[in-house]
XYZ file of C-alpha atoms in Angstrom:
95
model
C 16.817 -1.636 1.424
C 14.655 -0.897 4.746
C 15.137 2.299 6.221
C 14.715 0.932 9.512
C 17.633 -2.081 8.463
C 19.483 -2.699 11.937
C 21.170 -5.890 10.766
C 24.886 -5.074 10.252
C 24.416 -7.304 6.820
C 22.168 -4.844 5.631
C 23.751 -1.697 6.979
C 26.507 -2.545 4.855
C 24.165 -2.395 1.641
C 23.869 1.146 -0.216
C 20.536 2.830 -0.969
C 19.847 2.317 -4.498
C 18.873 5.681 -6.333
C 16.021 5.777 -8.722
C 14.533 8.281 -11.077
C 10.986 8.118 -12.574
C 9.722 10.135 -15.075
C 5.584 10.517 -14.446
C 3.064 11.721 -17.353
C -0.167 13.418 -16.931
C -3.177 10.909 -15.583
C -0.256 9.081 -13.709
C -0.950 8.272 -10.301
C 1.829 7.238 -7.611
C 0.740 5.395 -3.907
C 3.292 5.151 -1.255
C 2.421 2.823 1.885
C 3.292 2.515 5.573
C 3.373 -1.540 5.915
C 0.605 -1.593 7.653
C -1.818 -1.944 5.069
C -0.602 -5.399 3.314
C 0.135 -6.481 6.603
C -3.804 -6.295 8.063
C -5.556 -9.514 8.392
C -9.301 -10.234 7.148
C -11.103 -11.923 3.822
C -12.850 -14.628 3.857
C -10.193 -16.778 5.558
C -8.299 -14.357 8.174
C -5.001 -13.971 5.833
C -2.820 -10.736 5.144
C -3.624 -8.232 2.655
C -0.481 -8.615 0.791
C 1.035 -6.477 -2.212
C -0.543 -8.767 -4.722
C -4.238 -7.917 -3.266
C -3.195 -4.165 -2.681
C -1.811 -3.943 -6.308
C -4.890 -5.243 -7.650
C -6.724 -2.727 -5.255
C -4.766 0.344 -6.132
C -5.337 -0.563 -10.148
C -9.099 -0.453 -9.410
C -8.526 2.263 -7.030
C -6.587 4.094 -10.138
C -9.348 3.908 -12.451
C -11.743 6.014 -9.881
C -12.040 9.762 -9.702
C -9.646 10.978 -7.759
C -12.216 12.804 -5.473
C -14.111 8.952 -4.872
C -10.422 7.363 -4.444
C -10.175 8.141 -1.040
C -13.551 7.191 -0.055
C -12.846 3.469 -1.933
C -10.026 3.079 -0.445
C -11.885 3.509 3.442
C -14.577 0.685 2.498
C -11.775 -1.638 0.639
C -9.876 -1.857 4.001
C -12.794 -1.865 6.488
C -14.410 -4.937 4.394
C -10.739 -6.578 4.144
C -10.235 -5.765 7.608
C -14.212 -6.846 8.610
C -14.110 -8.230 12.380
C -10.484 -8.710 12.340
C -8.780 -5.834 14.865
C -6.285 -3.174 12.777
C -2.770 -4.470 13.533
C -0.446 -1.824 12.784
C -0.425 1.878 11.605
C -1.839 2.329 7.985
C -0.880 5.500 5.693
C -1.306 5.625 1.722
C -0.338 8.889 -0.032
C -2.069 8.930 -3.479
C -0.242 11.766 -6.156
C -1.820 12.581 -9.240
C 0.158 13.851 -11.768
């Protein structure tokens, strides 16, 4: 569920709790929505979290001192001409 749910249907719906357990070499992103939700490619079309999984699996594979630094030119060539439409933050943890 949303935290920012204002529809009384989902109000009603309780937070579900979940526990990971990470391993060394893991890595965990967290997203605003901003960043699946930019236009640009070839044919003007949202990022979505199919393209961004695929990114942050390449992304992954990077040092984590380059990661940042990949992650800047994947979203300014995604993004190309297209303006930014919304706020974009990634956190990256490595554990």
């Amino acid at each position: 569920r949303s935290i920012g749910d204002i529809d009384e249907a989902f109000l009603a719906r309780p937070f579900i709790e979940t526990e990971y357990k990470f391993v060394a070499g893991d890595m965990l992103y967290l997203t605003s929505d901003g960043l699946e939700s930019q236009f640009g490619g070839i044919d003007g079309r949202k990022l979505k979290s199919h393209r961004m999984d695929e990114m942050f699996l390449l992304m992954s594979q990077q040092k984590i001192e380059l990661q940042r630094t990949y992650l800047d030119k994947f979203f300014n060539n995604w993004k190309g001409e297209y303006e930014q439409t919304d706020d974009v933050l990634v956190i990256g943890l490595a554990f």
